[in-house]
Amino acid sequence: MSRTQSLGNVSTKQQRIAKLAREAPEMAFTTLAHYIDLDWLYMAYRHTRKDGATGVDGQTAKDYEANLMMNLRSLLDRAKSGTYQAPPVRRVYIPKTDGTNRPLGIPAFEDKVLQRAVVMLLEPLYEQDFYDCSYGFRPGRSAHQALEAGQYKLMGIGGGWVLELDIRKYFDTIDHGQLRKVLSRRVRDGVLVRLIGKWLNAGVMAEGELSYPEAGTPQGGVVSPLLANTYLHEVLDEWFEKEVKPRMKGEAFLIRYADDAVLAFEREEDARRVHSVLPKRFGKYALEIHPEKTKLLDFRKPKRKDEDKGGKPGSFDFLGFTHYWAKSLKGNWVVKRKTAMSRFRRAVTRINEWCRMNRHMPLEDQHRILTQKLRGHYGYYGITGNSWWISKFCYQVKRLWRKWLSRRSQRGRINWEQFKQVLKRFVLPPPIPIHSTYRRAAKP
């Protein structure tokens, strides 16, 4: 069977699952695993990243591909018969902006393939249940869409009162028993329940020591984002839409991207009521609201009397951007967004470290990698109204590159005139706001 036929078969099955889930929103599915066959696993393999770090077994995608179809057949048999053994997740740590480290789990490659197959099965089902307020790790949705939706809705209620929600160590504290209960509302297929249970209990290998956490889903696992979304769908999204909003006296909305969320309210009394009950609501699901980082903010649109008094409008950070009120070119108050200072400093620090560590690398290679880093930065932070901050980042990259090139040898410091000659030969990409509404409007 051709790859095109395989893709068509899988797509047809996913459409069937979505249709059944849409027509029976309260039904728990007892038979789903039969959709997973060799074609399905092959498509899961194709959708699995091949350049990621290796798991505890050290097997690469290239190693697995050497006997691909035989490996996939073996994987299918073990998954269906219940003999599949989920290997421990290799844990590494990545630094966060607050100085702490975020744990990241790296599954074995074969485990990634099987997890991808299960995600391909459950995604079309849960996509029928998830609300529009949820944007993280969902097909066809992005952080930029969440930001635009939040900006539009905030303007609609005049800013209102914003509740910044922070869940303490969310991915590490998801209660396994509660998660199984949430999943059982829609999924009771024995094969899938058994596989998810094995992943939750697989253990974590960190610095040569194996441990078995009683809670949490490792960040980095292919299935973890879907499990985490499903959990917060019940804990927060469904509760907010069905129980909170109908009780509000004014307008209210929620925007969530994975475990980052903001809740906005037209009226202060509504905001304070929800703020007061959040700890109890999350505690019911063994989750803890961070008391210092969860803040209620007066984000109402400034009035003339506020301007006369010299008062400064409030601001808040969400998904790496600071949201604030400012005047448009026409003199109207609008919600604008700029790179959050913590994210900007972290990005500059990383550039500085990279330039320092790689200053002896050939200029051609340095230029190629710095170009990739700049384009990646523009690709996320290049939004309408943020041109000044991405331009400032571009300047910092040039400044740091010159600084560390000056320390390549004993010949001395490279001044800006000399460095301009380097930049003529190795041109860095200009700071273009990739996601500008003006650029989109200009397209035919």
Tab-separated table of C-alpha atoms in Angstrom:
chain	number	residue	atom	x	y	z
A	1	MET	CA	0.000	0.000	0.000
A	2	SER	CA	1.363	3.476	-0.896
A	3	ARG	CA	2.055	6.198	1.609
A	4	THR	CA	-0.796	8.256	0.134
A	5	GLN	CA	-3.232	5.384	0.676
A	6	SER	CA	-1.979	4.948	4.254
A	7	LEU	CA	-2.551	8.624	4.954
A	8	GLY	CA	-6.030	8.432	3.434
A	9	ASN	CA	-6.988	5.404	5.531
A	10	VAL	CA	-5.826	7.039	8.752
A	11	SER	CA	-7.572	10.314	7.908
A	12	THR	CA	-10.831	8.505	7.176
A	13	LYS	CA	-10.670	6.691	10.510
A	14	GLN	CA	-9.987	9.937	12.364
A	15	GLN	CA	-12.980	11.573	10.703
A	16	ARG	CA	-15.117	8.625	11.784
A	17	ILE	CA	-13.940	8.961	15.401
A	18	ALA	CA	-14.612	12.711	15.350
A	19	LYS	CA	-18.124	12.159	13.960
A	20	LEU	CA	-18.969	9.577	16.614
A	21	ALA	CA	-17.614	11.819	19.403
A	22	ARG	CA	-19.543	14.809	18.092
A	23	GLU	CA	-22.817	12.872	17.843
A	24	ALA	CA	-22.440	11.305	21.300
A	25	PRO	CA	-20.874	13.946	23.588
A	26	GLU	CA	-21.606	11.969	26.758
A	27	MET	CA	-20.543	8.538	25.496
A	28	ALA	CA	-17.501	6.672	26.828
A	29	PHE	CA	-15.747	4.789	24.008
A	30	THR	CA	-15.008	1.145	24.834
A	31	THR	CA	-13.549	0.183	21.450
A	32	LEU	CA	-10.958	2.461	19.868
A	33	ALA	CA	-7.704	0.515	19.717
A	34	HIS	CA	-8.919	-1.532	16.742
A	35	TYR	CA	-8.291	1.557	14.589
A	36	ILE	CA	-4.554	1.203	15.213
A	37	ASP	CA	-3.050	-1.037	12.556
A	38	LEU	CA	0.250	-1.117	10.656
A	39	ASP	CA	-0.757	1.832	8.456
A	40	TRP	CA	-1.658	3.814	11.570
A	41	LEU	CA	1.687	3.082	13.239
A	42	TYR	CA	3.512	3.951	10.028
A	43	MET	CA	1.809	7.348	9.945
A	44	ALA	CA	2.649	7.807	13.636
A	45	TYR	CA	6.281	7.080	12.783
A	46	ARG	CA	6.209	9.661	9.979
A	47	HIS	CA	4.817	12.289	12.369
A	48	THR	CA	7.434	11.578	15.039
A	49	ARG	CA	10.431	13.906	15.195
A	50	LYS	CA	13.566	12.156	13.991
A	51	ASP	CA	16.132	14.669	15.262
A	52	GLY	CA	15.214	14.666	18.936
A	53	ALA	CA	17.424	13.517	21.790
A	54	THR	CA	17.552	9.786	22.482
A	55	GLY	CA	15.843	8.099	25.405
A	56	VAL	CA	17.243	5.720	28.010
A	57	ASP	CA	17.983	3.029	25.401
A	58	GLY	CA	20.061	5.361	23.208
A	59	GLN	CA	18.204	4.252	20.059
A	60	THR	CA	18.031	6.844	17.283
A	61	ALA	CA	15.419	7.224	14.575
A	62	LYS	CA	17.994	6.017	12.067
A	63	ASP	CA	18.573	2.849	14.102
A	64	TYR	CA	14.829	2.199	14.247
A	65	GLU	CA	14.379	2.838	10.527
A	66	ALA	CA	16.925	0.169	9.593
A	67	ASN	CA	14.221	-2.492	10.175
A	68	LEU	CA	11.229	-0.182	10.177
A	69	MET	CA	8.338	-2.433	9.140
A	70	MET	CA	9.531	-5.330	11.274
A	71	ASN	CA	9.865	-2.992	14.272
A	72	LEU	CA	6.398	-1.529	13.686
A	73	ARG	CA	4.821	-5.005	13.413
A	74	SER	CA	6.479	-6.016	16.666
A	75	LEU	CA	5.313	-2.790	18.307
A	76	LEU	CA	1.745	-3.359	17.107
A	77	ASP	CA	1.674	-6.923	18.446
A	78	ARG	CA	3.063	-5.912	21.851
A	79	ALA	CA	0.698	-2.942	22.194
A	80	LYS	CA	-2.400	-4.972	21.347
A	81	SER	CA	-1.450	-8.052	23.416
A	82	GLY	CA	-0.556	-6.048	26.510
A	83	THR	CA	3.098	-7.168	26.563
A	84	TYR	CA	4.477	-3.741	25.673
A	85	GLN	CA	6.733	-2.434	28.434
A	86	ALA	CA	7.001	1.343	28.604
A	87	PRO	CA	10.656	2.266	29.246
A	88	PRO	CA	11.542	4.923	31.839
A	89	VAL	CA	11.691	8.513	30.662
A	90	ARG	CA	15.113	10.149	30.628
A	91	ARG	CA	14.910	13.402	32.588
A	92	VAL	CA	16.908	16.533	31.822
A	93	TYR	CA	16.506	20.045	33.191
A	94	ILE	CA	16.160	23.341	31.341
A	95	PRO	CA	16.513	26.752	33.044
A	96	LYS	CA	13.460	28.961	33.658
A	97	THR	CA	13.310	32.745	33.826
A	98	ASP	CA	12.938	32.694	37.634
A	99	GLY	CA	16.247	30.884	38.104
A	100	THR	CA	14.732	27.455	38.731
A	101	ASN	CA	14.902	24.458	36.407
A	102	ARG	CA	12.040	22.898	34.484
A	103	PRO	CA	12.173	19.083	34.228
A	104	LEU	CA	11.865	17.721	30.704
A	105	GLY	CA	11.180	14.078	29.923
A	106	ILE	CA	12.681	12.348	26.884
A	107	PRO	CA	10.990	9.037	25.989
A	108	ALA	CA	12.674	6.310	23.949
A	109	PHE	CA	12.093	6.660	20.191
A	110	GLU	CA	9.803	3.628	19.878
A	111	ASP	CA	7.809	4.916	22.844
A	112	LYS	CA	7.399	8.246	21.032
A	113	VAL	CA	5.981	6.419	18.007
A	114	LEU	CA	3.421	4.527	20.095
A	115	GLN	CA	2.488	7.648	22.052
A	116	ARG	CA	2.010	9.500	18.763
A	117	ALA	CA	-0.286	6.694	17.557
A	118	VAL	CA	-2.435	7.063	20.688
A	119	VAL	CA	-2.519	10.861	20.350
A	120	MET	CA	-3.661	10.473	16.721
A	121	LEU	CA	-6.481	8.295	18.057
A	122	LEU	CA	-7.609	10.455	20.994
A	123	GLU	CA	-7.114	13.887	19.439
A	124	PRO	CA	-10.096	13.759	17.042
A	125	LEU	CA	-12.256	12.574	19.956
A	126	TYR	CA	-11.271	15.275	22.451
A	127	GLU	CA	-11.240	18.026	19.823
A	128	GLN	CA	-15.027	17.695	19.830
A	129	ASP	CA	-15.094	18.332	23.595
A	130	PHE	CA	-12.499	21.078	24.021
A	131	TYR	CA	-13.657	24.698	24.184
A	132	ASP	CA	-12.557	27.590	21.995
A	133	CYS	CA	-10.805	29.174	24.992
A	134	SER	CA	-8.106	26.469	24.867
A	135	TYR	CA	-5.221	27.010	22.410
A	136	GLY	CA	-2.215	24.998	23.592
A	137	PHE	CA	-1.042	21.853	21.803
A	138	ARG	CA	-4.113	21.581	19.614
A	139	PRO	CA	-4.167	21.092	15.828
A	140	GLY	CA	-4.574	24.330	13.897
A	141	ARG	CA	-4.156	26.476	17.018
A	142	SER	CA	-1.248	28.573	18.237
A	143	ALA	CA	-0.035	30.948	20.909
A	144	HIS	CA	-0.466	33.854	18.491
A	145	GLN	CA	-4.138	32.998	18.056
A	146	ALA	CA	-4.517	32.959	21.846
A	147	LEU	CA	-2.840	36.367	22.059
A	148	GLU	CA	-5.040	37.851	19.340
A	149	ALA	CA	-8.199	36.432	20.909
A	150	GLY	CA	-7.220	37.843	24.283
A	151	GLN	CA	-6.463	41.272	22.848
A	152	TYR	CA	-9.770	41.371	20.949
A	153	LYS	CA	-11.831	40.274	23.960
A	154	LEU	CA	-10.069	42.658	26.341
A	155	MET	CA	-10.855	45.557	24.032
A	156	GLY	CA	-14.461	44.357	23.940
A	157	ILE	CA	-14.927	44.685	27.711
A	158	GLY	CA	-12.746	47.764	28.111
A	159	GLY	CA	-9.959	45.807	29.784
A	160	GLY	CA	-11.863	44.906	32.909
A	161	TRP	CA	-10.257	42.971	35.751
A	162	VAL	CA	-7.632	40.410	34.758
A	163	LEU	CA	-6.819	37.357	36.820
A	164	GLU	CA	-3.377	35.922	36.023
A	165	LEU	CA	-3.542	32.225	36.852
A	166	ASP	CA	-0.451	30.274	37.865
A	167	ILE	CA	-0.655	26.576	38.751
A	168	ARG	CA	2.244	25.461	40.909
A	169	LYS	CA	4.283	22.782	39.068
A	170	TYR	CA	1.270	21.688	37.053
A	171	PHE	CA	2.827	18.944	34.922
A	172	ASP	CA	4.579	17.466	37.973
A	173	THR	CA	1.498	17.368	40.204
A	174	ILE	CA	-1.284	15.948	38.026
A	175	ASP	CA	-2.854	13.255	40.186
A	176	HIS	CA	-2.797	9.911	38.371
A	177	GLY	CA	-5.986	8.639	39.981
A	178	GLN	CA	-7.894	11.821	39.176
A	179	LEU	CA	-6.522	11.807	35.628
A	180	ARG	CA	-7.704	8.241	35.060
A	181	LYS	CA	-11.136	9.231	36.343
A	182	VAL	CA	-11.286	12.203	33.952
A	183	LEU	CA	-10.182	10.058	31.000
A	184	SER	CA	-12.723	7.343	31.826
A	185	ARG	CA	-15.560	9.739	31.059
A	186	ARG	CA	-14.707	9.358	27.371
A	187	VAL	CA	-12.197	6.501	27.011
A	188	ARG	CA	-12.697	3.005	28.448
A	189	ASP	CA	-10.913	0.964	25.811
A	190	GLY	CA	-8.825	-1.602	27.683
A	191	VAL	CA	-5.784	-1.392	25.396
A	192	LEU	CA	-5.604	2.409	25.614
A	193	VAL	CA	-6.277	2.547	29.355
A	194	ARG	CA	-3.511	-0.017	29.907
A	195	LEU	CA	-1.011	1.868	27.721
A	196	ILE	CA	-1.694	5.219	29.385
A	197	GLY	CA	-1.341	3.554	32.783
A	198	LYS	CA	2.032	2.133	31.764
A	199	TRP	CA	3.251	5.562	30.649
A	200	LEU	CA	2.139	7.149	33.890
A	201	ASN	CA	3.948	4.456	35.894
A	202	ALA	CA	7.000	4.032	33.646
A	203	GLY	CA	9.350	5.844	35.990
A	204	VAL	CA	11.955	8.542	35.460
A	205	MET	CA	15.692	8.073	34.964
A	206	ALA	CA	17.661	11.071	36.221
A	207	GLU	CA	21.442	11.056	36.664
A	208	GLY	CA	21.487	7.258	36.682
A	209	GLU	CA	18.806	6.879	39.342
A	210	LEU	CA	15.345	5.449	38.604
A	211	SER	CA	12.345	6.807	40.473
A	212	TYR	CA	8.596	6.320	40.199
A	213	PRO	CA	6.710	9.591	40.794
A	214	GLU	CA	3.174	9.134	42.086
A	215	ALA	CA	1.927	12.204	40.227
A	216	GLY	CA	2.623	14.167	37.066
A	217	THR	CA	3.137	13.605	33.371
A	218	PRO	CA	6.683	14.224	32.093
A	219	GLN	CA	6.982	17.380	29.990
A	220	GLY	CA	8.458	16.315	26.673
A	221	GLY	CA	6.418	13.150	26.322
A	222	VAL	CA	4.331	13.008	23.152
A	223	VAL	CA	1.120	12.055	24.959
A	224	SER	CA	1.643	14.405	27.934
A	225	PRO	CA	0.223	17.605	26.352
A	226	LEU	CA	-3.030	15.845	25.428
A	227	LEU	CA	-3.384	14.318	28.898
A	228	ALA	CA	-2.641	17.685	30.519
A	229	ASN	CA	-5.151	19.462	28.258
A	230	THR	CA	-7.809	16.869	29.017
A	231	TYR	CA	-7.278	17.321	32.753
A	232	LEU	CA	-7.463	21.129	32.648
A	233	HIS	CA	-10.460	20.924	30.323
A	234	GLU	CA	-12.434	19.508	33.241
A	235	VAL	CA	-10.692	21.344	36.070
A	236	LEU	CA	-10.909	24.816	34.517
A	237	ASP	CA	-12.446	25.189	31.048
A	238	GLU	CA	-15.677	23.261	31.515
A	239	TRP	CA	-16.166	24.597	35.041
A	240	PHE	CA	-15.672	28.180	33.844
A	241	GLU	CA	-17.988	27.849	30.837
A	242	LYS	CA	-20.786	25.888	32.511
A	243	GLU	CA	-20.723	27.024	36.143
A	244	VAL	CA	-18.876	30.331	36.402
A	245	LYS	CA	-19.986	32.391	33.402
A	246	PRO	CA	-23.744	31.867	33.925
A	247	ARG	CA	-23.360	33.271	37.481
A	248	MET	CA	-21.462	36.405	36.455
A	249	LYS	CA	-23.168	39.815	36.476
A	250	GLY	CA	-20.967	41.103	33.661
A	251	GLU	CA	-18.998	39.740	30.718
A	252	ALA	CA	-16.217	37.233	31.442
A	253	PHE	CA	-13.841	35.136	29.374
A	254	LEU	CA	-10.957	32.683	29.702
A	255	ILE	CA	-7.924	32.254	27.453
A	256	ARG	CA	-5.735	29.221	28.140
A	257	TYR	CA	-2.580	27.933	26.482
A	258	ALA	CA	-1.599	24.641	28.168
A	259	ASP	CA	-1.165	25.608	31.852
A	260	ASP	CA	-0.862	29.357	31.171
A	261	ALA	CA	-4.190	31.133	31.543
A	262	VAL	CA	-5.787	34.513	32.054
A	263	LEU	CA	-9.362	35.120	33.152
A	264	ALA	CA	-10.912	38.528	32.493
A	265	PHE	CA	-14.042	40.066	33.984
A	266	GLU	CA	-15.996	43.172	33.181
A	267	ARG	CA	-16.911	43.688	36.849
A	268	GLU	CA	-14.640	43.672	39.875
A	269	GLU	CA	-17.072	41.782	42.106
A	270	ASP	CA	-17.179	38.890	39.613
A	271	ALA	CA	-13.389	38.776	39.450
A	272	ARG	CA	-13.025	38.710	43.225
A	273	ARG	CA	-15.627	35.955	43.623
A	274	VAL	CA	-13.824	33.696	41.150
A	275	HIS	CA	-10.428	34.566	42.605
A	276	SER	CA	-11.601	33.471	46.039
A	277	VAL	CA	-12.909	30.060	44.906
A	278	LEU	CA	-10.047	29.092	42.571
A	279	PRO	CA	-7.873	27.457	45.283
A	280	LYS	CA	-10.768	25.257	46.390
A	281	ARG	CA	-11.651	24.305	42.818
A	282	PHE	CA	-8.090	23.296	41.943
A	283	GLY	CA	-7.545	21.656	45.321
A	284	LYS	CA	-10.408	19.307	44.517
A	285	TYR	CA	-8.192	17.917	41.732
A	286	ALA	CA	-4.996	17.860	43.829
A	287	LEU	CA	-3.624	20.993	42.145
A	288	GLU	CA	-2.319	24.107	43.880
A	289	ILE	CA	-2.734	27.711	42.800
A	290	HIS	CA	0.488	29.670	43.301
A	291	PRO	CA	-0.549	32.322	45.865
A	292	GLU	CA	2.047	34.938	44.859
A	293	LYS	CA	1.982	34.479	41.090
A	294	THR	CA	-1.809	34.295	40.794
A	295	LYS	CA	-2.763	37.982	40.787
A	296	LEU	CA	-5.873	40.062	40.245
A	297	LEU	CA	-5.203	43.216	38.260
A	298	ASP	CA	-7.231	46.325	37.502
A	299	PHE	CA	-6.798	46.495	33.729
A	300	ARG	CA	-9.617	48.865	32.900
A	301	LYS	CA	-9.161	51.263	30.017
A	302	PRO	CA	-7.722	54.563	31.317
A	303	LYS	CA	-10.083	57.529	31.552
A	304	ARG	CA	-9.281	61.206	31.119
A	305	LYS	CA	-9.265	61.778	34.875
A	306	ASP	CA	-6.621	59.039	35.186
A	307	GLU	CA	-4.496	60.832	32.571
A	308	ASP	CA	-4.874	64.136	34.393
A	309	LYS	CA	-3.695	62.539	37.642
A	310	GLY	CA	-0.707	60.997	35.894
A	311	GLY	CA	-1.842	57.504	36.803
A	312	LYS	CA	-0.169	54.619	35.011
A	313	PRO	CA	-2.476	51.912	33.595
A	314	GLY	CA	-1.886	48.353	34.778
A	315	SER	CA	-0.141	45.670	32.724
A	316	PHE	CA	0.241	41.891	32.807
A	317	ASP	CA	2.361	39.225	31.129
A	318	PHE	CA	0.936	36.335	29.135
A	319	LEU	CA	2.729	33.939	26.776
A	320	GLY	CA	5.913	35.999	26.782
A	321	PHE	CA	4.267	39.368	26.081
A	322	THR	CA	3.452	42.297	28.334
A	323	HIS	CA	-0.085	43.561	27.702
A	324	TYR	CA	-0.672	47.243	28.367
A	325	TRP	CA	-2.886	50.183	27.422
A	326	ALA	CA	-1.473	52.825	25.066
A	327	LYS	CA	-2.713	55.437	22.590
A	328	SER	CA	-3.069	54.487	18.940
A	329	LEU	CA	-1.980	56.796	16.108
A	330	LYS	CA	-5.551	58.097	16.046
A	331	GLY	CA	-5.400	58.935	19.750
A	332	ASN	CA	-7.611	56.091	20.956
A	333	TRP	CA	-6.768	53.804	23.885
A	334	VAL	CA	-5.912	50.294	22.660
A	335	VAL	CA	-4.416	47.154	24.198
A	336	LYS	CA	-0.867	46.702	22.943
A	337	ARG	CA	1.697	43.961	23.459
A	338	LYS	CA	5.471	43.983	23.712
A	339	THR	CA	8.138	41.428	24.552
A	340	ALA	CA	8.069	40.737	28.288
A	341	MET	CA	11.230	42.035	29.938
A	342	SER	CA	12.002	38.671	31.545
A	343	ARG	CA	11.826	36.945	28.151
A	344	PHE	CA	13.927	39.659	26.495
A	345	ARG	CA	16.674	39.391	29.105
A	346	ARG	CA	16.676	35.616	28.898
A	347	ALA	CA	16.991	35.716	25.099
A	348	VAL	CA	19.874	38.206	25.251
A	349	THR	CA	21.627	36.138	27.937
A	350	ARG	CA	21.399	33.036	25.758
A	351	ILE	CA	22.841	34.901	22.765
A	352	ASN	CA	25.692	36.164	24.921
A	353	GLU	CA	26.485	32.652	26.163
A	354	TRP	CA	26.311	31.186	22.686
A	355	CYS	CA	28.620	33.828	21.206
A	356	ARG	CA	31.073	33.357	24.056
A	357	MET	CA	31.161	29.581	23.723
A	358	ASN	CA	31.381	29.614	19.913
A	359	ARG	CA	33.540	32.672	19.194
A	360	HIS	CA	36.260	30.507	17.593
A	361	MET	CA	33.800	28.873	15.187
A	362	PRO	CA	34.228	29.881	11.504
A	363	LEU	CA	32.360	33.100	10.709
A	364	GLU	CA	30.237	31.348	8.090
A	365	ASP	CA	28.906	28.912	10.710
A	366	GLN	CA	28.394	31.629	13.327
A	367	HIS	CA	26.443	33.692	10.799
A	368	ARG	CA	24.263	30.740	9.790
A	369	ILE	CA	23.299	29.874	13.382
A	370	LEU	CA	22.767	33.484	14.495
A	371	THR	CA	20.536	33.964	11.453
A	372	GLN	CA	18.457	30.975	12.571
A	373	LYS	CA	18.222	32.354	16.108
A	374	LEU	CA	17.124	35.787	14.904
A	375	ARG	CA	14.494	34.341	12.577
A	376	GLY	CA	13.207	32.159	15.396
A	377	HIS	CA	12.910	35.220	17.653
A	378	TYR	CA	11.124	37.247	14.954
A	379	GLY	CA	8.893	34.251	14.255
A	380	TYR	CA	7.479	34.427	17.768
A	381	TYR	CA	7.901	38.007	18.967
A	382	GLY	CA	7.402	39.697	15.589
A	383	ILE	CA	3.809	40.833	16.138
A	384	THR	CA	1.949	44.064	15.428
A	385	GLY	CA	3.234	46.870	17.649
A	386	ASN	CA	6.391	45.061	18.788
A	387	SER	CA	8.788	46.314	16.092
A	388	TRP	CA	10.848	48.382	18.551
A	389	TRP	CA	11.576	45.397	20.784
A	390	ILE	CA	12.576	43.000	18.017
A	391	SER	CA	14.778	45.772	16.583
A	392	LYS	CA	16.386	46.136	19.991
A	393	PHE	CA	16.992	42.392	20.107
A	394	CYS	CA	18.628	42.506	16.659
A	395	TYR	CA	20.908	45.313	17.891
A	396	GLN	CA	21.851	43.278	20.987
A	397	VAL	CA	22.738	40.287	18.813
A	398	LYS	CA	25.048	42.471	16.701
A	399	ARG	CA	26.584	44.068	19.788
A	400	LEU	CA	27.301	40.718	21.446
A	401	TRP	CA	28.615	39.183	18.231
A	402	ARG	CA	31.087	42.043	17.864
A	403	LYS	CA	32.053	41.800	21.528
A	404	TRP	CA	32.998	38.131	21.344
A	405	LEU	CA	34.587	38.344	17.900
A	406	SER	CA	36.870	40.965	19.433
A	407	ARG	CA	38.065	38.327	21.901
A	408	ARG	CA	38.948	35.670	19.366
A	409	SER	CA	42.614	36.588	19.452
A	410	GLN	CA	45.179	39.026	20.839
A	411	ARG	CA	44.830	41.383	17.887
A	412	GLY	CA	42.535	43.623	19.839
A	413	ARG	CA	39.065	45.034	19.800
A	414	ILE	CA	36.958	45.249	16.628
A	415	ASN	CA	35.383	48.695	16.399
A	416	TRP	CA	31.964	49.317	14.883
A	417	GLU	CA	33.378	50.509	11.543
A	418	GLN	CA	35.313	47.265	11.170
A	419	PHE	CA	32.300	45.258	12.271
A	420	LYS	CA	30.125	46.954	9.653
A	421	GLN	CA	32.374	45.410	7.029
A	422	VAL	CA	31.750	42.009	8.589
A	423	LEU	CA	27.996	42.643	8.460
A	424	LYS	CA	28.208	43.576	4.778
A	425	ARG	CA	29.633	40.150	4.081
A	426	PHE	CA	27.489	38.284	6.613
A	427	VAL	CA	24.121	40.009	6.493
A	428	LEU	CA	21.822	39.310	9.417
A	429	PRO	CA	18.043	39.201	8.792
A	430	PRO	CA	16.303	42.524	9.485
A	431	PRO	CA	13.758	42.743	12.341
A	432	ILE	CA	10.508	42.166	10.473
A	433	PRO	CA	7.235	41.647	12.396
A	434	ILE	CA	6.234	38.326	10.851
A	435	HIS	CA	2.763	38.323	12.408
A	436	SER	CA	1.895	41.941	11.679
A	437	THR	CA	-1.750	42.563	10.779
A	438	TYR	CA	-0.542	45.157	8.288
A	439	ARG	CA	1.564	42.548	6.463
A	440	ARG	CA	-1.410	40.176	6.335
A	441	ALA	CA	-3.693	42.932	5.030
A	442	ALA	CA	-1.191	43.806	2.296
A	443	LYS	CA	-1.176	40.251	0.918
A	444	PRO	CA	-3.405	39.759	-2.173
